[in-house]
XYZ file of C-alpha atoms in Angstrom:
696
model
C 0.000 0.000 0.000
C 2.907 2.352 0.762
C 4.298 1.909 -2.734
C 0.868 2.465 -4.218
C 0.431 5.656 -2.215
C 3.884 6.805 -3.218
C 3.166 6.011 -6.858
C -0.158 7.769 -6.717
C 1.457 10.733 -4.978
C 4.224 10.790 -7.568
C 1.696 10.494 -10.398
C -0.460 13.221 -8.885
C 2.583 15.449 -8.494
C 3.599 14.850 -12.102
C 0.082 15.765 -13.225
C 0.064 18.840 -11.008
C 3.549 19.861 -12.116
C 2.661 19.257 -15.742
C -0.419 21.404 -15.348
C 1.534 24.117 -13.565
C 4.177 24.022 -16.278
C 1.602 24.332 -19.041
C -0.328 27.038 -17.202
C 2.783 29.083 -16.481
C 4.091 28.536 -19.997
C 0.789 29.681 -21.476
C 0.662 32.788 -19.226
C 4.245 33.705 -19.999
C 3.688 33.078 -23.690
C 0.603 35.302 -23.763
C 2.350 38.015 -21.761
C 5.448 37.730 -23.939
C 3.382 38.092 -27.106
C 1.475 40.984 -25.529
C 4.652 42.811 -24.507
C 6.263 42.076 -27.850
C 3.240 43.471 -29.664
C 3.629 46.603 -27.567
C 7.203 46.844 -28.810
C 6.052 46.339 -32.392
C 3.306 48.887 -31.853
C 5.913 51.450 -30.758
C 7.727 50.937 -34.077
C 4.443 51.255 -35.982
C 3.491 54.393 -34.048
C 6.900 55.940 -34.693
C 6.569 55.266 -38.415
C 2.966 56.522 -38.462
C 3.880 59.638 -36.512
C 6.802 60.314 -38.814
C 4.695 59.926 -41.966
C 1.841 61.990 -40.522
C 4.213 64.721 -39.346
C 5.914 64.721 -42.747
C 2.654 65.321 -44.634
C 1.265 67.743 -42.006
C 4.405 69.841 -42.506
C 3.771 70.104 -46.228
C 0.049 70.579 -45.670
C 0.801 73.644 -43.514
C 3.373 74.961 -46.017
C 1.089 74.500 -49.022
C -1.866 75.858 -47.039
C 0.141 79.024 -46.421
C 0.997 79.374 -50.107
C -2.604 78.693 -51.174
C -3.859 81.940 -49.607
C -1.136 84.106 -51.146
C -2.353 86.218 -54.074
C 1.041 85.811 -55.787
C 0.526 82.030 -55.864
C -3.165 82.250 -56.780
C -2.384 84.596 -59.689
C 0.919 82.805 -60.335
C 2.787 85.949 -61.115
C 6.541 86.300 -61.077
C 6.664 86.552 -57.271
C 4.485 83.456 -56.913
C 6.738 81.415 -59.179
C 9.821 82.601 -57.345
C 8.174 81.708 -54.013
C 7.412 78.149 -55.180
C 10.889 77.769 -56.684
C 12.568 78.823 -53.439
C 10.354 76.425 -51.526
C 11.379 73.570 -53.816
C 15.112 74.252 -53.535
C 14.883 74.461 -49.731
C 13.112 71.057 -49.608
C 14.617 69.228 -52.580
C 16.192 66.653 -50.266
C 12.636 65.445 -49.493
C 10.551 66.288 -52.551
C 11.115 66.016 -56.284
C 8.812 68.756 -57.492
C 6.337 71.506 -56.589
C 3.542 71.788 -59.136
C 0.787 74.392 -59.625
C -2.261 73.308 -61.661
C -5.321 75.278 -62.730
C -8.969 74.405 -62.121
C -9.024 72.220 -65.260
C -6.013 70.127 -64.271
C -3.420 71.752 -66.539
C 0.106 72.249 -65.250
C 0.714 75.996 -64.902
C 4.136 75.811 -63.293
C 6.511 73.269 -61.839
C 9.754 73.532 -59.964
C 12.233 72.416 -61.083
C 11.200 73.866 -64.411
C 10.260 71.248 -67.015
C 9.142 72.538 -70.402
C 7.679 69.124 -71.226
C 5.151 69.470 -68.392
C 4.111 73.095 -68.884
C 0.495 73.258 -70.063
C 0.096 69.504 -69.922
C -3.332 68.293 -68.772
C -3.024 65.731 -65.962
C -6.703 65.586 -65.031
C -6.785 61.973 -66.206
C -4.862 60.953 -63.103
C -7.220 59.480 -60.524
C -6.092 61.648 -57.623
C -6.321 64.794 -59.784
C -9.895 63.823 -60.707
C -10.756 63.547 -56.991
C -9.051 66.846 -56.259
C -10.877 68.744 -59.024
C -14.188 67.185 -58.005
C -14.077 67.728 -54.232
C -11.698 70.759 -54.117
C -10.061 69.725 -50.851
C -6.777 68.187 -49.718
C -5.992 64.966 -51.617
C -3.225 62.382 -51.220
C -2.588 60.162 -54.210
C -1.785 56.491 -54.293
C 1.717 55.630 -55.435
C 1.828 56.328 -59.157
C 4.272 56.874 -61.991
C 4.565 60.637 -62.184
C 4.915 62.325 -65.569
C 8.352 63.363 -64.312
C 9.316 59.674 -64.593
C 9.460 58.276 -61.048
C 7.191 56.525 -58.551
C 5.822 59.082 -56.189
C 2.902 60.265 -54.124
C 1.356 63.675 -54.616
C -0.205 65.864 -51.923
C -2.635 68.467 -53.314
C -3.983 71.558 -51.520
C -6.697 73.713 -53.160
C -6.149 77.376 -54.034
C -9.080 79.758 -53.607
C -9.102 83.478 -54.294
C -12.091 85.468 -53.100
C -14.032 82.225 -52.802
C -13.208 81.190 -56.358
C -11.464 77.874 -57.022
C -8.150 78.529 -58.796
C -6.729 74.999 -58.952
C -4.123 73.692 -56.547
C -0.550 73.273 -55.391
C 1.070 69.877 -55.041
C 4.316 68.426 -53.830
C 5.611 65.219 -55.401
C 7.363 62.977 -52.908
C 9.466 60.048 -54.169
C 7.895 57.069 -52.439
C 11.275 55.343 -52.262
C 12.601 58.165 -50.062
C 9.442 58.086 -47.924
C 9.692 54.346 -47.288
C 13.440 54.574 -46.732
C 13.083 57.315 -44.121
C 10.216 55.827 -42.119
C 9.983 52.067 -42.804
C 13.181 50.556 -44.179
C 15.176 50.844 -40.944
C 12.476 49.253 -38.767
C 13.915 45.956 -37.510
C 12.373 43.792 -34.804
C 14.631 40.922 -33.750
C 16.309 39.277 -36.774
C 13.459 38.921 -39.243
C 10.766 41.317 -38.030
C 9.832 43.882 -40.696
C 7.372 46.641 -41.448
C 5.141 46.886 -44.503
C 2.502 49.328 -45.594
C -0.799 48.820 -47.436
C -2.965 51.438 -49.159
C -6.671 51.753 -48.390
C -7.361 50.074 -51.743
C -5.367 46.984 -50.787
C -2.072 47.568 -52.609
C 1.210 46.770 -50.870
C 3.111 50.039 -51.113
C 6.235 48.811 -49.333
C 7.527 45.414 -48.195
C 11.010 44.214 -47.305
C 10.366 41.539 -49.941
C 10.752 43.754 -52.995
C 8.812 41.345 -55.216
C 5.631 42.075 -53.224
C 5.768 45.837 -53.723
C 2.784 47.331 -55.572
C 0.955 43.981 -55.715
C -2.590 43.480 -54.402
C -2.348 42.274 -50.812
C -5.036 39.661 -51.431
C -2.908 38.157 -54.188
C 0.222 37.957 -52.026
C -1.643 36.253 -49.150
C -4.181 34.307 -51.185
C -3.028 30.992 -49.637
C -3.292 32.215 -46.024
C -6.880 32.443 -44.690
C -5.627 33.812 -41.357
C -3.774 36.611 -43.134
C -6.818 37.409 -45.288
C -8.978 37.700 -42.163
C -6.540 40.208 -40.662
C -6.257 42.103 -43.965
C -10.020 42.656 -44.087
C -9.759 44.474 -40.742
C -6.735 46.426 -41.943
C -8.552 47.666 -45.051
C -11.389 48.921 -42.850
C -8.895 51.251 -41.164
C -8.928 49.367 -37.866
C -6.153 49.301 -35.251
C -5.185 46.051 -33.564
C -2.983 43.002 -33.456
C -3.208 39.490 -34.790
C -1.422 36.405 -35.956
C -1.307 34.692 -39.307
C 0.555 32.038 -41.244
C 2.968 33.137 -43.909
C 4.158 30.828 -46.703
C 7.978 31.040 -46.761
C 10.608 29.265 -48.907
C 12.155 26.145 -47.308
C 15.359 24.442 -48.390
C 13.964 20.919 -47.824
C 10.263 21.003 -48.634
C 10.257 23.991 -50.957
C 7.910 26.034 -48.719
C 6.707 26.120 -45.128
C 4.190 27.929 -42.975
C 5.645 30.455 -40.562
C 3.451 31.760 -37.769
C 3.705 35.535 -37.574
C 2.641 38.002 -34.870
C 1.641 41.419 -36.178
C 0.294 44.797 -35.099
C -1.413 47.217 -37.469
C -2.684 50.765 -37.376
C -3.914 53.305 -39.937
C -2.276 56.595 -40.874
C -5.011 59.018 -41.993
C -3.683 61.564 -44.490
C -5.973 63.971 -46.370
C -8.769 61.934 -48.000
C -7.372 58.419 -47.515
C -5.377 56.246 -45.176
C -2.468 53.852 -45.273
C -2.082 50.970 -42.833
C 1.309 50.191 -41.291
C 1.908 46.558 -40.292
C 4.876 45.383 -38.204
C 5.220 41.571 -38.055
C 7.743 39.103 -36.600
C 8.030 35.275 -36.751
C 6.718 33.601 -33.595
C 9.941 31.682 -33.002
C 11.749 35.001 -32.560
C 8.968 36.386 -30.372
C 9.165 33.391 -28.044
C 12.930 32.942 -28.310
C 13.446 34.499 -24.886
C 11.353 31.712 -23.318
C 13.797 28.881 -24.091
C 15.774 29.445 -20.910
C 12.514 29.641 -19.026
C 11.424 26.223 -20.379
C 14.745 24.592 -19.417
C 14.534 25.986 -15.924
C 10.998 24.751 -15.541
C 11.909 21.232 -16.642
C 14.756 21.221 -14.131
C 12.386 22.303 -11.421
C 9.934 19.529 -12.329
C 12.713 16.897 -12.156
C 13.860 18.230 -8.808
C 10.305 18.269 -7.534
C 9.676 14.677 -8.671
C 13.017 13.483 -7.210
C 12.322 15.194 -3.929
C 8.639 14.289 -3.657
C 9.378 11.692 -0.980
C 11.478 14.120 1.005
C 9.767 17.426 1.345
C 6.722 18.513 -0.668
C 6.992 21.850 1.013
C 10.216 22.725 -0.827
C 8.602 22.022 -4.177
C 5.744 24.431 -3.431
C 8.178 27.045 -2.176
C 10.352 26.647 -5.281
C 7.298 27.198 -7.448
C 6.507 30.410 -5.581
C 10.102 31.611 -6.003
C 10.025 30.949 -9.745
C 6.772 32.833 -10.168
C 8.153 35.777 -8.245
C 11.272 35.718 -10.418
C 9.115 35.742 -13.513
C 7.185 38.763 -12.313
C 10.395 40.555 -11.390
C 11.914 39.966 -14.827
C 8.805 41.162 -16.564
C 8.763 44.236 -14.349
C 12.446 44.913 -15.074
C 11.853 44.548 -18.804
C 8.866 46.885 -18.675
C 10.920 49.370 -16.653
C 13.776 49.275 -19.160
C 11.373 49.708 -22.074
C 9.693 52.618 -20.329
C 13.056 54.215 -19.534
C 14.142 53.842 -23.154
C 10.940 55.427 -24.442
C 11.246 58.305 -21.985
C 14.899 58.918 -22.877
C 14.065 58.964 -26.595
C 11.151 61.331 -26.015
C 13.310 63.732 -23.999
C 16.164 63.796 -26.513
C 13.871 64.258 -29.521
C 11.791 66.986 -27.906
C 12.346 70.471 -29.416
C 11.811 71.974 -25.941
C 14.290 72.304 -23.086
C 13.602 69.620 -20.453
C 15.287 69.644 -17.041
C 15.028 67.629 -13.831
C 15.467 69.833 -10.744
C 15.783 68.773 -7.093
C 13.890 70.420 -4.242
C 16.853 72.774 -3.636
C 16.552 74.097 -7.216
C 19.701 72.246 -8.371
C 19.693 70.806 -11.893
C 19.920 66.994 -11.802
C 19.601 66.267 -15.532
C 18.655 67.975 -18.791
C 18.534 67.390 -22.537
C 20.672 68.940 -25.280
C 18.021 71.518 -26.104
C 18.229 72.924 -22.546
C 22.007 73.326 -22.811
C 21.767 74.982 -26.232
C 18.991 77.335 -25.095
C 21.119 78.578 -22.183
C 24.332 78.852 -24.226
C 26.176 75.793 -22.881
C 28.024 73.204 -24.967
C 26.631 70.041 -23.383
C 24.035 69.021 -20.763
C 26.841 68.082 -18.347
C 27.765 71.771 -18.069
C 24.402 72.463 -16.404
C 24.405 69.607 -13.892
C 24.559 70.900 -10.312
C 23.849 74.529 -11.179
C 21.086 76.442 -9.408
C 18.142 76.728 -11.796
C 17.067 80.043 -10.241
C 20.345 81.599 -11.452
C 19.079 81.078 -15.008
C 16.114 83.414 -14.333
C 16.388 87.210 -14.520
C 16.730 88.680 -10.994
C 13.449 90.565 -11.179
C 11.451 87.350 -11.709
C 13.233 85.012 -9.285
C 11.092 85.795 -6.239
C 7.879 85.239 -8.230
C 9.184 81.957 -9.684
C 10.213 80.753 -6.201
C 6.686 81.565 -5.022
C 5.197 79.594 -7.912
C 7.436 76.611 -7.113
C 6.089 76.628 -3.551
C 2.579 76.566 -5.013
C 3.704 73.637 -7.147
C 4.321 71.556 -4.011
C 0.599 71.961 -3.219
C -0.951 71.911 -6.686
C 1.293 69.290 -8.315
C 1.844 71.180 -11.592
C 2.298 74.620 -13.164
C 1.412 75.369 -16.771
C 2.395 78.092 -19.238
C 4.361 80.324 -16.861
C 6.131 83.161 -18.684
C 9.437 84.646 -17.499
C 12.894 85.507 -18.831
C 16.004 83.313 -18.809
C 19.641 84.453 -18.887
C 22.049 82.822 -21.303
C 25.649 82.111 -20.397
C 26.712 85.298 -22.241
C 24.257 87.397 -20.192
C 21.636 87.771 -22.933
C 18.036 87.767 -21.654
C 15.230 86.123 -23.632
C 11.549 85.307 -22.928
C 10.455 81.732 -22.229
C 7.308 79.842 -21.380
C 7.622 76.843 -19.091
C 5.486 74.196 -17.432
C 6.534 72.228 -14.368
C 5.385 68.990 -12.789
C 6.132 67.426 -9.413
C 7.849 64.007 -9.274
C 6.890 61.960 -6.186
C 7.755 58.519 -4.852
C 5.228 55.733 -4.340
C 4.194 57.207 -0.992
C 3.524 60.642 -2.484
C 6.639 62.283 -1.081
C 8.043 64.985 -3.443
C 11.414 64.089 -4.949
C 12.062 66.596 -7.727
C 10.587 68.866 -10.395
C 10.361 68.292 -14.139
C 10.490 71.534 -16.128
C 9.708 71.916 -19.847
C 10.693 75.333 -21.261
C 10.354 76.927 -24.697
C 12.019 80.029 -26.168
C 9.159 82.369 -27.184
C 11.263 85.249 -28.537
C 9.763 84.964 -32.031
C 6.241 84.728 -30.662
C 6.671 87.810 -28.470
C 8.065 89.845 -31.362
C 5.169 88.760 -33.566
C 2.641 89.625 -30.841
C 4.211 93.057 -30.400
C 4.136 93.789 -34.131
C 0.553 92.554 -34.392
C -0.577 94.702 -31.466
C 1.124 97.809 -32.857
C -0.408 97.206 -36.290
C -3.859 96.702 -34.729
C -3.575 99.908 -32.710
C -2.472 101.886 -35.776
C -5.329 100.476 -37.850
C -7.918 101.209 -35.163
C -6.609 104.748 -34.740
C -6.685 105.426 -38.485
C -10.148 103.918 -38.827
C -11.458 106.054 -35.971
C -9.877 109.205 -37.409
C -11.381 108.419 -40.812
C -14.858 107.892 -39.367
C -14.660 111.045 -37.226
C -13.482 113.058 -40.224
C -16.302 111.754 -42.425
C -18.890 112.469 -39.743
C -17.588 116.011 -39.195
C -17.441 116.764 -42.902
C -20.923 115.321 -43.415
C -22.354 117.627 -40.743
C -20.554 120.609 -42.293
C -21.968 119.775 -45.734
C -25.525 119.021 -44.610
C -26.218 122.408 -42.972
C -25.587 124.613 -46.046
C -27.311 122.090 -48.353
C -30.460 122.198 -46.201
C -30.363 125.995 -46.466
C -30.002 125.837 -50.255
C -32.936 123.420 -50.547
C -35.131 125.464 -48.194
C -34.521 128.815 -49.880
C -34.727 127.382 -53.399
C -38.075 125.832 -52.415
C -39.327 129.165 -51.050
C -38.139 130.953 -54.165
C -39.877 128.411 -56.402
C -43.141 128.853 -54.474
C -42.774 132.657 -54.638
C -42.361 132.558 -58.414
C -45.038 129.920 -58.927
C -46.848 130.501 -62.194
C -44.202 132.909 -63.492
C -41.419 130.378 -64.078
C -40.244 129.588 -67.557
C -39.670 125.984 -68.566
C -35.885 126.446 -68.258
C -36.199 127.827 -64.719
C -38.512 124.981 -63.712
C -35.892 122.527 -64.985
C -33.181 124.376 -63.046
C -35.182 124.226 -59.816
C -35.750 120.484 -60.401
C -32.003 119.975 -60.887
C -31.255 121.902 -57.656
C -33.871 119.879 -55.756
C -32.657 116.464 -57.041
C -28.974 117.322 -56.550
C -29.658 118.501 -53.008
C -31.577 115.331 -52.164
C -28.712 113.288 -53.600
C -26.196 115.116 -51.386
C -28.472 114.780 -48.339
C -28.801 111.012 -48.974
C -25.020 110.705 -49.370
C -24.468 112.591 -46.121
C -27.028 110.372 -44.332
C -25.266 107.251 -45.603
C -21.866 108.562 -44.499
C -23.229 109.474 -41.053
C -24.823 106.049 -40.668
C -21.596 104.295 -41.683
C -19.628 106.528 -39.321
C -21.936 105.614 -36.421
C -21.375 101.916 -37.111
C -17.593 102.162 -37.466
C -17.159 104.308 -34.348
C -19.598 102.151 -32.372
C -21.821 105.071 -31.398
C -25.085 103.656 -32.773
C -27.125 101.935 -30.074
C -29.569 99.250 -31.171
C -33.062 99.590 -29.701
C -34.877 96.360 -30.602
C -38.634 96.262 -30.107
C -41.649 94.479 -31.517
C -43.256 96.136 -34.559
C -45.305 95.337 -37.686
C -42.933 94.919 -40.623
C -45.707 95.402 -43.208
C -47.393 98.478 -41.743
C -44.429 100.240 -40.139
C -41.815 99.668 -42.858
C -42.781 98.088 -46.181
C -46.088 99.890 -46.807
C -44.454 103.241 -45.998
C -41.625 102.474 -48.434
C -44.144 101.604 -51.159
C -45.829 104.962 -50.676
C -42.475 106.806 -50.554
C -41.090 105.349 -53.792
C -44.288 104.805 -55.816
C -44.086 108.272 -57.452
C -40.460 107.776 -58.527
C -41.367 104.356 -59.932
C -44.406 105.768 -61.720
C -42.316 108.575 -63.241
C -40.006 105.892 -64.727
C -42.957 103.821 -65.997
C -42.362 100.815 -63.720
C -44.579 99.068 -61.159
C -43.737 98.896 -57.435
C -45.630 95.956 -55.893
C -45.959 94.708 -52.288
C -47.272 91.189 -51.591
C -47.929 89.457 -48.235
C -47.922 85.657 -48.577
C -47.759 84.856 -44.863
C -51.529 84.525 -44.542
C -51.583 87.076 -41.730
C -52.405 90.763 -41.954
C -49.792 91.705 -39.353
C -46.182 90.537 -39.632
C -44.678 91.131 -36.200
C -40.904 91.003 -35.724
C -38.527 91.892 -32.882
C -35.655 94.052 -34.148
C -34.308 97.600 -34.363
C -36.958 99.411 -36.429
C -34.663 102.158 -37.779
C -31.934 99.844 -39.110
C -34.486 97.373 -40.538
C -36.192 100.297 -42.287
C -32.842 101.465 -43.673
C -32.143 97.954 -45.021
C -35.266 97.944 -47.180
C -35.033 101.677 -47.970
C -31.608 101.133 -49.553
C -32.708 97.976 -51.391
C -35.846 99.620 -52.849
C -33.951 102.829 -53.665
C -31.348 100.803 -55.625
C -34.072 98.810 -57.363
C -35.824 102.009 -58.539
C -32.514 103.618 -59.533
C -31.267 100.687 -61.646
C -34.602 99.593 -63.209
C -35.788 101.350 -66.382
C -38.593 98.969 -67.385
C -40.624 96.119 -65.959
C -41.437 96.026 -62.262
C -40.139 95.913 -58.693
C -41.785 93.601 -56.170
C -41.490 93.244 -52.405
C -42.695 89.843 -51.189
C -43.126 88.673 -47.564
C -43.400 84.897 -47.003
C -42.192 81.991 -44.870
C -39.702 79.356 -46.013
C -39.623 75.609 -45.285
C -38.044 76.260 -41.864
C -40.862 78.711 -41.019
C -38.385 81.609 -41.104
C -39.694 84.970 -42.313
C -38.195 85.929 -45.696
C -38.580 89.321 -47.413
C -37.422 89.478 -51.026
C -36.902 92.608 -53.143
C -36.916 91.649 -56.827
C -36.332 93.928 -59.828
C -35.973 93.636 -63.591
C -33.133 96.129 -63.776
C -29.569 96.041 -65.082
C -28.429 93.200 -62.815
C -24.963 92.541 -61.384
C -22.118 90.675 -63.038
C -20.830 87.466 -61.470
C -17.347 88.977 -61.217
C -18.558 91.914 -59.106
C -20.728 89.921 -56.668
C -17.843 89.234 -54.196
C -17.321 93.033 -53.868
C -21.021 93.889 -53.641
C -21.071 94.767 -49.933
C -17.736 96.588 -49.747
C -18.000 100.315 -48.871
C -17.380 102.937 -51.595
C -17.403 100.411 -54.453
C -19.565 100.317 -57.573
C -19.516 98.037 -60.585
C -19.040 101.065 -62.844
C -16.321 103.415 -61.579
C -15.135 106.880 -62.605
C -16.816 109.962 -64.005
C -18.198 108.094 -67.008
C -20.433 105.779 -64.983
C -24.072 105.788 -66.051
C -25.691 105.668 -62.605
C -25.129 107.965 -59.631
C -24.269 106.676 -56.156
C -21.475 106.443 -53.605
C -21.244 102.706 -52.935
C -22.404 102.913 -49.297
C -26.012 101.711 -49.560
C -25.406 97.957 -49.791
C -22.471 98.174 -47.383
C -24.876 99.603 -44.791
C -27.456 96.932 -45.649
C -24.868 94.241 -44.839
C -23.824 95.955 -41.593
C -27.419 96.427 -40.447
C -28.198 92.768 -41.199
C -25.256 91.674 -39.051
C -26.317 93.992 -36.220
C -29.835 92.465 -36.222
C -28.655 88.843 -36.752
C -30.300 88.714 -40.179
C -29.125 86.775 -43.200
C -28.930 88.276 -46.682
C -28.760 86.414 -50.001
C -28.289 87.809 -53.511
C -29.122 86.358 -56.916
C -28.405 88.390 -60.013
C -27.655 88.096 -63.715
C -26.304 90.890 -65.815
C -29.096 92.462 -67.872
C -31.883 90.376 -66.278
C -32.299 91.872 -62.819
C -31.589 91.028 -59.186
C -33.292 89.605 -56.115
C -32.220 90.332 -52.526
C -33.585 88.097 -49.748
C -33.549 89.114 -46.077
C -34.167 86.214 -43.654
C -35.460 86.717 -40.090
C -34.737 83.600 -38.018
């Protein structure tokens, strides 16, 4: 019975040990794969960040050029600007191209006579760009310049009008070389990239480049399953079997572990995949397996002696495993942090509680005029601050001990040569596991350029505001000076005309009519100038109240202008389609009246035949809409963008056919904005115009 018990105990121990071995192996394997995928994900994120940063840089640059009139008009300055941009970036790009709205090449740097005027709208990405008129990134294609590249297009608009676009052509070989080629995980881990359409853009196996990904992995169902997720733009990890050449059997299946994530650029995305053979992922576990087998043998050999030691040994091994994993995670974290600090464009320093510098990056040394970070170690950080700010900074650091962090603190630093310069810094408190403060982390940035720009902007704003105020005050003063004598002229000429009534010749009657009309024209001009002056100087005070738009405004305007319209042989109609006799609104009555006064006045002035109609109705959203429609001379499409600018008219100079000062519609626009109203214009030259005012 003793032997049987011993055998059963030994058998049970073997089963238990075997189970423990498998369980621990499985846990370690899963954790190893998980940690390894994190490592692969770091590589993928670095590549994705690099690619995204690369294109964002050119997006910002091209976006800046797209709003420059020189580039939109492509004059000599615009061409020189694009040429300089190309030569300063020719180590990254092969060309800068400007196309028009039809897809023809207007200019390219470097200059290529073969391309000038060539229509490239047949290219798929150019079709998308011309259709949607927004940022577009092409797939890899054979550029007309003769190399595989990707193109990044940014639209050019001038005064709301689409003028084509600017593009940079990036050699895809350089892009893959800079961000993907150097990615190596273990011995055979590689990175590859797939377009959103399923084309392999880059693979370490050159034969796979620019092939459909489904074709390359057609014999691997597991890979195809992962690829379907990739092409949906998902982020994740997975495993698949890859068919690889084998010296003995000709081919073999290799289990691969992969992570994937999308890089969204403009109107499409690429997916970056980093994959490594499983045998390399689990290579670090071989020593672990050997140790475990040794432990099992020792446990089985010593089962008759002390079972306790076997259990204790198991606990020790598990603790060792956790410690190693923790050490590995700590090393990985330290490596990531060190890389982040060194690559940061900002100055980063670690300061003890006595304000002594413990560590810093190269940018901190360069900012303060030192050769290397070692030159700063041990120095008092407060000595780097201008004397006048030190007390305040010390006070803020004391607050930091309570709050835990400080953000966007502005002060001035002193370089080694004594030069002072403005900085902005943020500081965080570093504590131990018990919450006890150990040190400070400070991130500082030189803001000299920003401060200079802010100063220039503020000075320019103040000058502009001063000039605008002086202009408005001058116009108001002059308008008052003009209005008084004109009122006298009109009054006395009216009295004289009444005094001579019945004794006036036809020529004198015409002269009095000219005086009367000219005076009214001057009075209207003065009123418009005064109204504009009140708006620009901010002296007009809105007094919104509830009133009847039909009775208090539109009907009065119809009566006021009906005689002028009748004299010109045109109809002036008013129609209420709301179904209600009263049309109540809440707004400033004077400015609303001026809106429609100016619109009707313009309609009468510029209409020689046909009719003018004012229509009040409600739209589909139940908003009140008042339209003023005429059959007059209309407005050209080219002039519409300038319609509401002060002192502008479509016909300029002394030879213009119609009188006016260009303030009426400018005031209409201003009054609409003051009352939160919307205005729309439809017009065709020679056919008439319609202005719609919407009350929401």
